Short mmCIF file of C-alpha atoms in Angstrom, two decimals:
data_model
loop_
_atom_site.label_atom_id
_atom_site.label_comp_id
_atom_site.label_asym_id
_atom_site.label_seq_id
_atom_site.Cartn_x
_atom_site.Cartn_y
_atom_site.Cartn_z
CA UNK A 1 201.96 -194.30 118.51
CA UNK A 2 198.51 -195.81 118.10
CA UNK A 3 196.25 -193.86 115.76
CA UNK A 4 193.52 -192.70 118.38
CA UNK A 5 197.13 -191.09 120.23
CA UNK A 6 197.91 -189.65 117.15
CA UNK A 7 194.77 -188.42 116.44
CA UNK A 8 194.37 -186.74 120.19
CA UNK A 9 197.87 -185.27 120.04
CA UNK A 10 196.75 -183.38 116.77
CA UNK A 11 193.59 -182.14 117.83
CA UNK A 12 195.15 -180.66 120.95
CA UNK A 13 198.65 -179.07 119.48
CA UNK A 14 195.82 -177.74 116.21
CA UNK A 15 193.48 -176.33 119.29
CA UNK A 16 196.32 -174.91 121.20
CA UNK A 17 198.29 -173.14 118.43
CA UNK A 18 195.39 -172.21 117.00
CA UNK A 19 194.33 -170.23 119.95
CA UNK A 20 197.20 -168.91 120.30
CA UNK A 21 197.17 -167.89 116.35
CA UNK A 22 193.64 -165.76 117.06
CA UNK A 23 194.92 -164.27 120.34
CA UNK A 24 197.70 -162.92 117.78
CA UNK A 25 194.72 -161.43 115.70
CA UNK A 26 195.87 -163.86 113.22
CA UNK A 27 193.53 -166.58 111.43
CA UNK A 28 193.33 -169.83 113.52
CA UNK A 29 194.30 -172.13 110.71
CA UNK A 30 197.01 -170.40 110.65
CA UNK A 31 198.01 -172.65 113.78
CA UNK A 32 196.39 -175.63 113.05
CA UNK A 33 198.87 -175.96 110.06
CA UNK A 34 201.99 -174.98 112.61
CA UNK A 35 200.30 -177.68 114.74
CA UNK A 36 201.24 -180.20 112.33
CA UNK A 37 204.26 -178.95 111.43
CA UNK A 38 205.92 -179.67 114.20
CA UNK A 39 204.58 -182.62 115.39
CA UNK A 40 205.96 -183.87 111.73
CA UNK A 41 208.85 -184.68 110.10
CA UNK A 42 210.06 -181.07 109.71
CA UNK A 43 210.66 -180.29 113.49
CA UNK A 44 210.13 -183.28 116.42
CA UNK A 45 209.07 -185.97 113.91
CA UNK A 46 207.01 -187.60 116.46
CA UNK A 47 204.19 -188.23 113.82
CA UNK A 48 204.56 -189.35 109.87
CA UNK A 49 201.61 -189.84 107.31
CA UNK A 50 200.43 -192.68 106.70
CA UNK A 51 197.19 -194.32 105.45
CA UNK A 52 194.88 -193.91 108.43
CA UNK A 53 195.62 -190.74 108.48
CA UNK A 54 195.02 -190.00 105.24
CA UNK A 55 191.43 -191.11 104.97
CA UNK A 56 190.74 -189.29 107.97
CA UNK A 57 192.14 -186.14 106.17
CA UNK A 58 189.72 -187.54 103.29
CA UNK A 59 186.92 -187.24 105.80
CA UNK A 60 187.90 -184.32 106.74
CA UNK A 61 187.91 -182.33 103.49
CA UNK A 62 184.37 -184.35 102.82
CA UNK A 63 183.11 -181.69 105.73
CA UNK A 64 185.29 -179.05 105.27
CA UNK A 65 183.69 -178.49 101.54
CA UNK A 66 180.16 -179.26 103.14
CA UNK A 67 180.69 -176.83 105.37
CA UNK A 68 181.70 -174.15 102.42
CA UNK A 69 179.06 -174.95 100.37
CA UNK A 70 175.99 -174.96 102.83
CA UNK A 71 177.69 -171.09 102.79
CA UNK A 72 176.86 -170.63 99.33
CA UNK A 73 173.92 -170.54 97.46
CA UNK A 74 172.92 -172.87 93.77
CA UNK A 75 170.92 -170.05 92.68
CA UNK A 76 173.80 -167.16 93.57
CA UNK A 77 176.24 -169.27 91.41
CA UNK A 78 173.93 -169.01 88.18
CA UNK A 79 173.19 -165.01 89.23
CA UNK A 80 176.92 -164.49 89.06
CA UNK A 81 178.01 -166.57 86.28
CA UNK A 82 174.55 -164.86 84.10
CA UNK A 83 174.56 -161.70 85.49
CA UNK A 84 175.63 -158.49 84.07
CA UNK A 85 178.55 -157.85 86.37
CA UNK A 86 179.63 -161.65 85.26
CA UNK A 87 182.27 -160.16 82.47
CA UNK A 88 184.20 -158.09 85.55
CA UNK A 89 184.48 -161.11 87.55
CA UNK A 90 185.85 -162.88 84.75
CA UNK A 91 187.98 -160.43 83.61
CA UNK A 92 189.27 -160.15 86.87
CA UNK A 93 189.58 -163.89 87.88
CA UNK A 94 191.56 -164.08 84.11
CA UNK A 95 194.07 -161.70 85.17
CA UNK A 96 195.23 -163.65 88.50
CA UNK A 97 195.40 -166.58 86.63
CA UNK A 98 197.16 -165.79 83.76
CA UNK A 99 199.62 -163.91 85.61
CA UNK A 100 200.02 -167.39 87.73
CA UNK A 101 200.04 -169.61 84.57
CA UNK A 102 202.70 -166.93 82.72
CA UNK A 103 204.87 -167.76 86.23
CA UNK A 104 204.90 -171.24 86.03
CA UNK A 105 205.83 -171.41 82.30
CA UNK A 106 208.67 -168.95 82.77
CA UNK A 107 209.84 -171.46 85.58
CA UNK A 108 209.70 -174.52 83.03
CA UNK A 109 207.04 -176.44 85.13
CA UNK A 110 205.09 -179.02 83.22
CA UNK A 111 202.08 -178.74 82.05
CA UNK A 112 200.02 -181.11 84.99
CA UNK A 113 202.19 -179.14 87.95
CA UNK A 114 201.95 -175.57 86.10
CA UNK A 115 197.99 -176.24 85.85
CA UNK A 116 197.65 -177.29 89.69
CA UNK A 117 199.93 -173.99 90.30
CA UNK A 118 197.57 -171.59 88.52
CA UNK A 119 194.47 -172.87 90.09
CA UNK A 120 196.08 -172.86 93.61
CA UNK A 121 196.98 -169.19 93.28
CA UNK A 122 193.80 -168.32 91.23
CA UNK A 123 191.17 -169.30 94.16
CA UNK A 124 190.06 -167.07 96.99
CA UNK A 125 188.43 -169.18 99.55
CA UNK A 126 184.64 -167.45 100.36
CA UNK A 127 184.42 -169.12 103.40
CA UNK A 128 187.67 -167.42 104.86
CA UNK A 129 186.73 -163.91 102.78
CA UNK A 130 183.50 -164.27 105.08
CA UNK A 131 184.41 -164.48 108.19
CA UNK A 132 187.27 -161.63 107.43
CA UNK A 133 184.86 -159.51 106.60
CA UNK A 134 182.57 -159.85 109.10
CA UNK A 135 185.96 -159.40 111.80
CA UNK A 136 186.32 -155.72 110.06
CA UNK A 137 182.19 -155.22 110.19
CA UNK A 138 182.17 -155.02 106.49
CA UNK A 139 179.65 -157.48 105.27
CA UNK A 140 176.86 -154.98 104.13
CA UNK A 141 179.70 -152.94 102.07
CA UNK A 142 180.05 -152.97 98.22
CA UNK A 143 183.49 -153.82 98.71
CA UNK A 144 182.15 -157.02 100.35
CA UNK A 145 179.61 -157.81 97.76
CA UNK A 146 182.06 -157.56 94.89
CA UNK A 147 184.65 -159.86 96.48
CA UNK A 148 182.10 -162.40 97.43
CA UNK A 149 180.64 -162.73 94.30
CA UNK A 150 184.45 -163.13 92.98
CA UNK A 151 185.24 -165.63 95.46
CA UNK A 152 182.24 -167.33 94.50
CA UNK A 153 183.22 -167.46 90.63
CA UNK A 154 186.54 -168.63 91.42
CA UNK A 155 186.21 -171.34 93.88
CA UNK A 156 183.74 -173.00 91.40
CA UNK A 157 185.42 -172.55 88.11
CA UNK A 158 188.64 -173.52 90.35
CA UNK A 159 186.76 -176.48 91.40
CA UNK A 160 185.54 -177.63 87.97
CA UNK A 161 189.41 -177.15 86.17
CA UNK A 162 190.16 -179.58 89.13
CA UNK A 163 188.62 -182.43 88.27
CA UNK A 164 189.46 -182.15 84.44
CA UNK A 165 193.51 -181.85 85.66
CA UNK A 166 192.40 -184.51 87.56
CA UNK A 167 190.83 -186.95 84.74
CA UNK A 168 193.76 -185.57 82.22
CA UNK A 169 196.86 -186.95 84.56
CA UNK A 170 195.90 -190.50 83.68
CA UNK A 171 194.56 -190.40 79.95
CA UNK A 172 193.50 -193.39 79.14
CA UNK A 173 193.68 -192.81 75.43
CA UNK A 174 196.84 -192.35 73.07
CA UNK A 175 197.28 -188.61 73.12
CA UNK A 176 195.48 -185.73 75.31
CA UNK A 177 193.33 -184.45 72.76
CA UNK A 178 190.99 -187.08 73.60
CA UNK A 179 191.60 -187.43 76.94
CA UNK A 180 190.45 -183.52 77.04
CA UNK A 181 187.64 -184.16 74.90
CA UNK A 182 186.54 -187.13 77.17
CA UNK A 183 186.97 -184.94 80.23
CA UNK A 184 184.76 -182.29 78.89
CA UNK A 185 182.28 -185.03 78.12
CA UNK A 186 182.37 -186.88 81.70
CA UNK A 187 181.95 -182.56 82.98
CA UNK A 188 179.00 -181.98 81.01
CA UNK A 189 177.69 -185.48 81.71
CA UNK A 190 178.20 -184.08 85.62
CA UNK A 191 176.75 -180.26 85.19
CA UNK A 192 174.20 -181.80 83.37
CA UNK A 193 172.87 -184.00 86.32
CA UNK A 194 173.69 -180.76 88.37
CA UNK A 195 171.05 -178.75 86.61
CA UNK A 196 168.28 -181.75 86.70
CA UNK A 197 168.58 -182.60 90.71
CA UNK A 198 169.04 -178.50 91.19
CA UNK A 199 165.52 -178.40 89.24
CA UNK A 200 164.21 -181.17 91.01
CA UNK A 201 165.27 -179.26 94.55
CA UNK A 202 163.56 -176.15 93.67
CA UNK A 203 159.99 -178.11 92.30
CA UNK A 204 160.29 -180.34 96.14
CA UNK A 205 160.90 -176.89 97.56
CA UNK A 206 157.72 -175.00 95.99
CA UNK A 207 155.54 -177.91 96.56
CA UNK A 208 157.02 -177.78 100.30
CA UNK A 209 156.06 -174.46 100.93
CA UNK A 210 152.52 -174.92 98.91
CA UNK A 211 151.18 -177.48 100.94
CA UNK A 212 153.17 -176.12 104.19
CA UNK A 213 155.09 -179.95 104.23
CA UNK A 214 157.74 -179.93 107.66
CA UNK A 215 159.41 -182.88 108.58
CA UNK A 216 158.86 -183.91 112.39
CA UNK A 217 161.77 -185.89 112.35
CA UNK A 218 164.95 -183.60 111.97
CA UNK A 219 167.59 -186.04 112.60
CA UNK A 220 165.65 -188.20 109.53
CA UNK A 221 166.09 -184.70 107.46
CA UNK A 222 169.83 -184.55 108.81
CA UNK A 223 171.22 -188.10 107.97
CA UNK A 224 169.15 -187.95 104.33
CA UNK A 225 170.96 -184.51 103.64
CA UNK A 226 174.34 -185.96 104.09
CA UNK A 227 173.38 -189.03 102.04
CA UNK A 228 172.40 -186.46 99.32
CA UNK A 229 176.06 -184.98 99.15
CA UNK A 230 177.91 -188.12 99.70
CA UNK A 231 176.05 -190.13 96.73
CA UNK A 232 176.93 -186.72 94.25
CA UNK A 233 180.80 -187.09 95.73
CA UNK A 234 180.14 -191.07 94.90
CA UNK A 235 178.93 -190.24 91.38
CA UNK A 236 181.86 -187.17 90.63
CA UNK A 237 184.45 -190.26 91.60
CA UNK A 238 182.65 -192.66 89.29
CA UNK A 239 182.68 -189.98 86.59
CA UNK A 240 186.45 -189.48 87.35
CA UNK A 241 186.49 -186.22 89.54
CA UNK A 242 187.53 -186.14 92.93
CA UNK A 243 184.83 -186.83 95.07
CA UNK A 244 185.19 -182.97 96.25
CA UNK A 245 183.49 -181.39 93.20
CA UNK A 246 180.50 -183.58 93.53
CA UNK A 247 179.81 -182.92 97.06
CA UNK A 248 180.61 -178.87 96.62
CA UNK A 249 178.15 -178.59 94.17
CA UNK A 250 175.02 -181.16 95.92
CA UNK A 251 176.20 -179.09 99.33
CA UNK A 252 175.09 -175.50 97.16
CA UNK A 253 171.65 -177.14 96.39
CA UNK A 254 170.53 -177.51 100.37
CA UNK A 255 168.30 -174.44 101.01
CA UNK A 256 166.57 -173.29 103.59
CA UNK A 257 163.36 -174.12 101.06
CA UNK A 258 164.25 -177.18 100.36
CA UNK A 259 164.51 -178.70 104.26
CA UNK A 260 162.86 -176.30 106.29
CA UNK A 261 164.69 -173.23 108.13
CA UNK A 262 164.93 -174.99 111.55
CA UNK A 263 166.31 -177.77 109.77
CA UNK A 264 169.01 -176.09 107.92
CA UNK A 265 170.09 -173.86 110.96
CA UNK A 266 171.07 -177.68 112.59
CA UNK A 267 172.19 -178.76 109.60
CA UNK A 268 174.34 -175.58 109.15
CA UNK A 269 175.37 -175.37 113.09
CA UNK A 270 176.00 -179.27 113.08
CA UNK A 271 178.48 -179.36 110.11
CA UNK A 272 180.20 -176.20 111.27
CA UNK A 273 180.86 -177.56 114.97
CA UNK A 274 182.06 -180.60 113.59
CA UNK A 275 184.17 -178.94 110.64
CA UNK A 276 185.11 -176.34 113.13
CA UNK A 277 186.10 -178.49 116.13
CA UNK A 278 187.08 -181.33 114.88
CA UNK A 279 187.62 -182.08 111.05
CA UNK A 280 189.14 -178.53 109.99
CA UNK A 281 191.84 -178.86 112.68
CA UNK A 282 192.86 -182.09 111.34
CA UNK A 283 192.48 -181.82 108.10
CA UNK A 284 195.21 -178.47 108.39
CA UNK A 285 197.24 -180.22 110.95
CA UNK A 286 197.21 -183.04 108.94
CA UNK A 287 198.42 -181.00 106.15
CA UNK A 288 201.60 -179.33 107.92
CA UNK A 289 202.55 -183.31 108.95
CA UNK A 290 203.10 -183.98 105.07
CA UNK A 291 204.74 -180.37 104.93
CA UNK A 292 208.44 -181.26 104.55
CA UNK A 293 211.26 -178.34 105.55
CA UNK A 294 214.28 -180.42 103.70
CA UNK A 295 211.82 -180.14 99.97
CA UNK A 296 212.01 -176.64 99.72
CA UNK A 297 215.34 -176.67 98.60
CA UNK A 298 214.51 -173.97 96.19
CA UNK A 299 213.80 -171.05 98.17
CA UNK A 300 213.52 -168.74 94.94
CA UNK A 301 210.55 -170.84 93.58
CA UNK A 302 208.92 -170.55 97.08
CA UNK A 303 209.53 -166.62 97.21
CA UNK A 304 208.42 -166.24 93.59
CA UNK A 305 205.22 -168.27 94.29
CA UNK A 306 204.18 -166.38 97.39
CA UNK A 307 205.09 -162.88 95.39
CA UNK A 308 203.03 -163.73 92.14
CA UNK A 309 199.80 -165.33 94.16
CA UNK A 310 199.86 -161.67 96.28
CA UNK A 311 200.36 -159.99 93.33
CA UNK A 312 198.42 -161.77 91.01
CA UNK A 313 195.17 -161.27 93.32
CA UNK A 314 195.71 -157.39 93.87
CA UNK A 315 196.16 -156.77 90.30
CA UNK A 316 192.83 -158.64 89.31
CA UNK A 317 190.89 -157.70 92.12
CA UNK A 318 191.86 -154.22 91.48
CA UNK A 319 190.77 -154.24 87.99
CA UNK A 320 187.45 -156.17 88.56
CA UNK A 321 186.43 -153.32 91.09
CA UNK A 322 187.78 -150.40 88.75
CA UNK A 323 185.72 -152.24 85.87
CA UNK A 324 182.32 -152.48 88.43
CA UNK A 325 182.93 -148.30 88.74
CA UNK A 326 184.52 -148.40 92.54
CA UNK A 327 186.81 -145.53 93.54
CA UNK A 328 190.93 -146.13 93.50
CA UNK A 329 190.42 -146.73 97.63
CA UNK A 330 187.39 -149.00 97.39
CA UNK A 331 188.95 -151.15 94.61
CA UNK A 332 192.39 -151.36 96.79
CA UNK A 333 190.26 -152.80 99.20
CA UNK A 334 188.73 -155.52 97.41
CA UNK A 335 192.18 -156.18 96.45
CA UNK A 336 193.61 -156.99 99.58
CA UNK A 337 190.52 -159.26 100.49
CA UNK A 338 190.73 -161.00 97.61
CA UNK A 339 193.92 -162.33 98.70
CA UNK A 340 192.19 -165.00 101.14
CA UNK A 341 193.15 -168.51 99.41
CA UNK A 342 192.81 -170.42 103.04
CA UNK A 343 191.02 -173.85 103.00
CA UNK A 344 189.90 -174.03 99.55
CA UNK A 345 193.67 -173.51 98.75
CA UNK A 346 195.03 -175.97 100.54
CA UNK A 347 192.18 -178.62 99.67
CA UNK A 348 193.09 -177.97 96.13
CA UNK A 349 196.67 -178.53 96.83
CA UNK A 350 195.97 -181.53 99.00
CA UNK A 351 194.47 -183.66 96.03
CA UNK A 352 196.86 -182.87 93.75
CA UNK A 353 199.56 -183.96 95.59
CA UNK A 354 197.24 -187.37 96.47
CA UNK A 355 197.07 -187.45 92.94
CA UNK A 356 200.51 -187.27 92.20
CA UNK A 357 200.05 -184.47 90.25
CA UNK A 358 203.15 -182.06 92.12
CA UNK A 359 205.82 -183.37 93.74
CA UNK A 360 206.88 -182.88 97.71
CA UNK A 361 208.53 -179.85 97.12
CA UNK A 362 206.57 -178.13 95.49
CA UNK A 363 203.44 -179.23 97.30
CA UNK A 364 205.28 -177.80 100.72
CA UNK A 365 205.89 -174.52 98.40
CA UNK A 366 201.91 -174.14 97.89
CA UNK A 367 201.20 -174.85 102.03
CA UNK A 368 203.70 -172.04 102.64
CA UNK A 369 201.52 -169.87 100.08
CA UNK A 370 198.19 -170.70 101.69
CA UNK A 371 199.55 -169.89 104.56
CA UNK A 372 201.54 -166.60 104.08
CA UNK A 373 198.52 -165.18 101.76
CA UNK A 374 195.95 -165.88 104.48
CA UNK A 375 198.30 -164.54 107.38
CA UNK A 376 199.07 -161.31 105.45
CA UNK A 377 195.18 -160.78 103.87
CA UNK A 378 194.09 -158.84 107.45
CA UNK A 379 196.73 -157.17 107.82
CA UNK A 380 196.28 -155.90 104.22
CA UNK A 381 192.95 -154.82 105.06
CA UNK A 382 193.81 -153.68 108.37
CA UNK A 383 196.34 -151.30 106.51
CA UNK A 384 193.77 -150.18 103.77
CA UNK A 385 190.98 -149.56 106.40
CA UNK A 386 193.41 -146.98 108.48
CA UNK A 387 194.39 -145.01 105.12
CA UNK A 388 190.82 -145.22 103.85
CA UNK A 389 190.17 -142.92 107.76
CA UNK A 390 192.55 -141.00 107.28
CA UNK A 391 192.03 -139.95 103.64
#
């Protein structure tokens, strides 16, 4: 099979399944992932990973995290991480994960595995939390306000953990006390460039709007956008990082100041039909062909994974919202939503395993967690909105 046929077969079983996944009120990566699954090696075997397919899927997280971040806001991130509330979210966020970490050290991981465990089951994906909550109508809520700042904290301290795992699985010094110290450093050196280009972005953005400056060329403003995130994801690789963080955090400094609002609305629409139509389906399709049935061959480790990552996030989203001074139904319900790991999960899990930072088992485990935890996160809510009426 050539790799344009493999590519076509993908997209259609992803789009297929995946309608069929929302026509089951259920989310439609949902079937993507099943998609790939059996079109793998776990069920007709009629496609295998390999290396074209892999940068592809490389390509495709590139937009997927675009996409996420152009959802986010720079100056939201420092308002949560300053902000008064910012000890709640922490406290809650602390919870999940140690209850993950405390998991995978009763289980004997090691310490690379056990870390890329506890950040997998520590992140709720704001993307997916969005468009959940805007199914149920419950954007303008306080419920929704407290898990989307949450989801906001976690994906980016998730994000940032990453890439020091990352730079720690191949020290290049004697013993990992340096290697961590280096890390930090190569972090720092990164945040630090952050904060300068995020300062520069807001001083082009006020002289923008001073002097009334609008681009008459919007595919110019398009193409130099992109550039912008690709050349941070080129400097997070050179500093060691995946290529991910860099390009997550130049994607949260594109404002609607910054490039106009007619220009961000096409940037905005253009990355989400190609993330939505094309890249997202492969990238989770892509996923569930590496998914391998034969590596679970521990099914208590996969049961115990999916129970601790449900667990884990209705405990500490429960707490957070009992901490901001919600009512015992309110805070159940930022519970449940905080369950929504989705994409960001699965990215996370994706470069570990290209990494070679978890094994095949126990990288088909965490798919089977991203999945379950998204699948079951409306119908949590969906159960928590029809108590909530009746009470």
């Amino acid at each position: 099979m050539t790799p344009i046929e493999g590519l076509c077969l993908m997209l259609i079983g992803a789009h297929l399944l995946g309608w069929v996944a929302e026509r089951l009120r259920q989310p439609a990566l949902v079937g993507h992932m099943l998609a790939g699954i059996l079109l793998g090696p776990s069920v007709l075997n009629w496609m295998q990973a390999g290396p074209t397919f892999a940068a592809i899927s490389d390509l495709s997280v590139l937009f997927v995290v675009v996409a996420a971040g152009l959802e986010m806001r720079m100056h939201h991130v420092l308002d949560v991480f300053r902000g008064k509330s910012s000890f709640a979210l922490l406290v809650g966020f602390a919870i999940s994960t140690a209850v993950a970490g405390a998991f995978a050290w009763l289980t004997g991981m090691a310490l690379i595995p056990g870390l890329v465990v506890t950040l997998c089951l520590s992140v709720t994906a704001l993307p997916v939390a969005l468009r959940i909550l805007s199914s149920f109508g419950m954007l303008d809520t306080s419920i929704a306000r407290l898990a989307i700042a949450s989801a906001l904290l976690s994906d980016v301290i998730v994000l940032m953990v990453l890439g020091v795992v990352l730079s720690l699985a191949t020290p290049s010094v004697g013993s990992w006390l340096p290697a961590a110290g280096i890390s930090m450093a190569k972090l720092g050196a990164l945040l630090a460039f952050v904060g300068i280009c995020h300062f520069a972005c807001l001083r082009l953005s006020a002289l923008r709007a001073a002097r009334k400056i609008n681009s008459k060329y919007p595919d110019t403003v398009l193409i130099a956008t992109l550039l912008f995130t690709f050349a941070f994801g080129a400097l997070s690789a050179l500093l060691g990082f995946h290529f991910v963080i860099g390009v997550f955090f130049a994607a949260l400094m594109i404002t609607r100041d910054l490039i106009s609002d007619a220009h961000f609305e096409k940037l905005e629409r253009t990355c989400e039909v190609i993330t939505v139509s094309l890249f997202g389906p492969l990238f989770l399709a892509y996923q569930g062909i590496q998914f391998k049935l034969g590596a679970l061959d521990n099914a208590s480790l996969v049961v115990g994974l999916v129970l601790v990552a449900i667990a884990s996030k209705l405990l500490g989203g429960y707490v957070m919202a009992r901490m901001k001074s919600l009512p015992h139904q309110e805070a159940l319900g930022v519970a449940a939503i905080m369950n929504a790991r989705g994409v960001m999960e699965l990215v996370v899990a994706s470069i570990a395993y290209h990494a070679g930072l978890v094994d095949q088992g126990l990288y088909s485990a965490l798919l089977v967690v991203g999945m379950v935890t998204t699948v079951i996160t409306p119908l949590l809510l969906r159960q928590w909105l029809t108590k909530s009426q009746t009470a």
